[in-house]
Amino acid sequence: MLFNSIDFAVFLPIVFILYWFIFNKSLKLQNVLIVIASYVFYGWWDWRFLSLIAFSTIVDYSIGVALSKQKHQTKRKLLLWTSILINLGFLGVFKYYNFFLDNFIEAFSLFGTKIQANTLNIILPVGISFYTFQTLSYTIDVYRQKLKPTKDFIAFTAFVSFFPQLVAGPIERASNLLPQFYKKRTFNYQNAMIGVRQIIWGLFKKIVIADTCSQYVNEIFKNYETHSSLTLIIGAICFSFQIYCDFSGYSDIAIGTSRLFGPNLMKNFKYPYFSRDIAEFWRRWHISLSTWFRDYLYIPLGGSKGSKWNQVRNVSIIFIVSGFWHGANWTFVVWGALNAVYFLPLLLFNKNRKHIDTISKDSNIPSVKELIFIFNTFVLTTFSWIFFRSENLEAAFLYIKRILAFNFDIERLQIERYPFEIFPLLLLLISIEWIHRNHEFPLFKDSKFMHKTILIILCILMFGSFSDLNDFIYFQF
Amino acid sequence: MKKFFKNLIYLVITIAILCLGLDQVYTYIHKNTAPRNIPDYIMQLTPKDSLDYVILGSSRALHGLDPLLIKKQTQKKGFNFGVPGSSFFEIKLTVKQLLKKNITKNIYIQVDYIWNEVYNSEVPTIGWLTYINDREIYNDFKEIDSKNEYILYNKIPFYRYIKFDSKLGFRELLMSLFNRHTSEIENSGYAPLFGKLKNSKSTFKYTLNQNINPHVAEIIALCKKNNINVFFFTAPIYNFQGNNTVLTKNLTNYTDFSNSVSDFKLYQDNTHLNINGSELFTELFIKTYFNHN
């Protein structure tokens, strides 16, 4: 079920009314409704894959219980590895099987050996990378004794399948979300109103910015061989905004929807395009994934302790794995590696924590220095997004090669628009975000009559791209 | 909770008012500023815009006949109202409005495999949605509204503009306000194609239903009632291997040009002439219809 669909517009009020008026008698009932609603939400897409979530839930719940009873370290480790292998096994089969097989065959063919193997026609279950990471974090935390294993199966099932964040995050930690399913929720007016406004803001980013940008991006990336450098640069810029508004828009809708039911989810984006360097960008972009990798991969590898060489190795691994997490394609690996290349000089010169304060805290106008820093960071990330968006590495390199031809002709696109027509909308987004950069999201605070919210609704009605409703990009990951 | 619902109701009412207001504004602008699509253009015609003839049909009419060339050679003023993807339902809507405006006495309609289409095609009807609150137009839509879509476009304010924002939305509105016509409207409806058919061996075939298309029957009856001359023709098709005897049998004033252009260099694809092909076909059209007058 898409957040920007009529189905969800019907589903959400029904669940909301049932939750607060019929199932509000006890905590158990509220959690049961969340589980039912979540399974309906997920099953709307493909009910067959519900068995995967159910299996993952049962495995990690059972392992958690077993870990609580087991004192023997080797057996505890064995239990942990069972969970890791099962969860990553699902990912390996559904997401990476064909990729590894193709590359295996290609590697052998380089040595003159031909291997006969058939790739499988595998459908990637929506959100598998998100919920497997979420359940893994639970088992690892229980193993590390940072979290007490739950004995409430329904609460645990609700934690794994909680529909607002099930298919594209934020990837919640058990330590944050699970305890919220232990407490009976009472309706909080303030929190619910913030939730409504956050949903509206998320819809604005998705329908007005991301879906409009996608029309330009699809046309430009599809026919990059025929476009001028100027158009290709605009295509890359549009994709930077498309991916940001698509994904952060989804996160805003997810967090806002969750607020309607009580649980507070973690923040996933903090105005990343106002970052002054790549390190700051990664503290503001897809925070739930970055911190997941930090806690469960980077720190176990040694983190920032040890020699510089070890630090460089750890950072490189994190970025490459993070790239690979996005999909079974070398383009994502290169995207991750490129970000590592951007990050490493900051690490080597101990500048990676230089920008942790709020940008232009006391002024509404950034200094020239800040503007240059923001611009540089944006250029670097936009460049790396070319790899992320391209079909394959060859296409990405050709795209860049054509940009370097420095042909600045103004063209008309197949979509009956000039490329630069998108800029007023992007300017609108940047202005709104800049003015509200110290708030959790721009509509976090509003007047009694919700003037700002109504203006944003007006923008959605007038500038929204409703003709071609698109899936959220991160559903495919 | 009461306060929350009060706020939600306030938001819903505000959205409803916004939709009502926007619907009025968008409709007004579409009706009164530079037309960007064929329905807007037709609805803004006045008796002083009278035309010697009009051409109706699908993209095969649109890309095949150039009224400016006809005017140059015959001094006859006309307009090509061909719309890509049109079926006879949309053609009927156009004919009805043209008759209402009383701006021409001669209507030329391109007919081919669209003979088989009884329902409308979504894209060519989008332009008409601006006028769906007109009872007569809505009644026509009601007849083919098997999915109950058009009732929503009629009853829910602004829904049509949201659903088809790329065709009727803000950008089109802005272009209208800035008096930016489409190139088709500036060229009396004609839009040339510049490609060339790649495969000279490709063929094209269709089979036509024996029964007369109900919309065609209605068009003929309407024209007869209003003393309008209606002519049907089939535009050239490259390597056409079907036959149009059904059309010859059912339509008076029918001319079959399907095999009249045989050079594959004059086509963009099997069913669409390119700019050179359309020039040749327009001359053929002039000879057939206008030299006899």
Coordinates of C-alpha atoms in Angstrom, one line a residue, chain A residues 1-13 41 44 163-164 167-168 198-212 214-215 242 245-247 249-254 257 460 464-475, chain B residues 159 162-163 165:
Chain A
M1 CA 0.0 0.0 0.0
L2 CA 1.5 3.3 -1.0
F3 CA 1.3 6.3 1.4
N4 CA 0.3 8.5 -1.5
S5 CA -2.6 6.2 -2.6
I6 CA -6.3 6.3 -2.2
D7 CA -6.1 2.9 -0.5
F8 CA -4.0 4.3 2.3
A9 CA -6.2 7.4 2.6
V10 CA -9.1 5.0 3.4
F11 CA -7.0 2.5 5.5
L12 CA -5.4 5.1 7.9
P13 CA -8.7 6.6 9.2
F41 CA -0.8 -3.1 4.9
W44 CA -1.8 -5.4 0.2
F163 CA 3.3 -0.5 9.4
P164 CA 4.3 3.2 9.3
V167 CA 8.8 -1.0 4.2
A168 CA 11.2 1.9 4.1
Q198 CA 4.4 16.0 9.3
I199 CA 2.3 13.8 7.0
I200 CA 1.3 16.8 5.0
W201 CA 4.9 18.0 4.8
G202 CA 6.0 14.5 3.7
L203 CA 3.3 14.5 1.0
F204 CA 4.5 17.9 -0.2
K205 CA 8.0 16.7 -0.6
K206 CA 6.9 13.5 -2.4
I207 CA 4.1 14.7 -4.6
V208 CA 5.3 18.2 -5.4
I209 CA 9.1 17.9 -5.5
A210 CA 10.1 14.3 -5.9
D211 CA 7.4 13.3 -8.4
T212 CA 7.9 16.4 -10.5
S214 CA 11.2 12.3 -11.5
Q215 CA 9.7 13.4 -14.8
Q242 CA 14.2 13.7 -6.1
C245 CA 12.4 14.4 -1.1
D246 CA 11.2 10.9 -2.0
F247 CA 13.0 9.3 0.9
G249 CA 9.1 12.5 2.4
Y250 CA 8.4 8.9 3.1
S251 CA 10.2 9.1 6.5
D252 CA 8.1 12.2 7.4
I253 CA 4.9 10.4 6.5
A254 CA 6.0 7.3 8.5
T257 CA 1.6 8.4 10.9
I460 CA 0.2 20.3 -3.1
G464 CA 1.5 18.3 -7.2
S465 CA 2.4 15.7 -9.8
F466 CA -0.7 13.5 -9.6
S467 CA -0.7 12.3 -13.2
D468 CA 2.0 9.9 -12.6
L469 CA 2.0 8.7 -9.0
N470 CA 5.3 6.9 -8.4
D471 CA 6.4 4.3 -6.0
F472 CA 8.8 5.5 -3.3
I473 CA 12.4 4.9 -4.5
Y474 CA 13.5 3.2 -1.3
F475 CA 10.8 0.5 -1.7
Chain B
Y159 CA -10.5 16.4 -9.1
I162 CA -5.5 17.1 -10.1
K163 CA -5.9 13.8 -11.9
D165 CA -2.3 17.9 -13.9

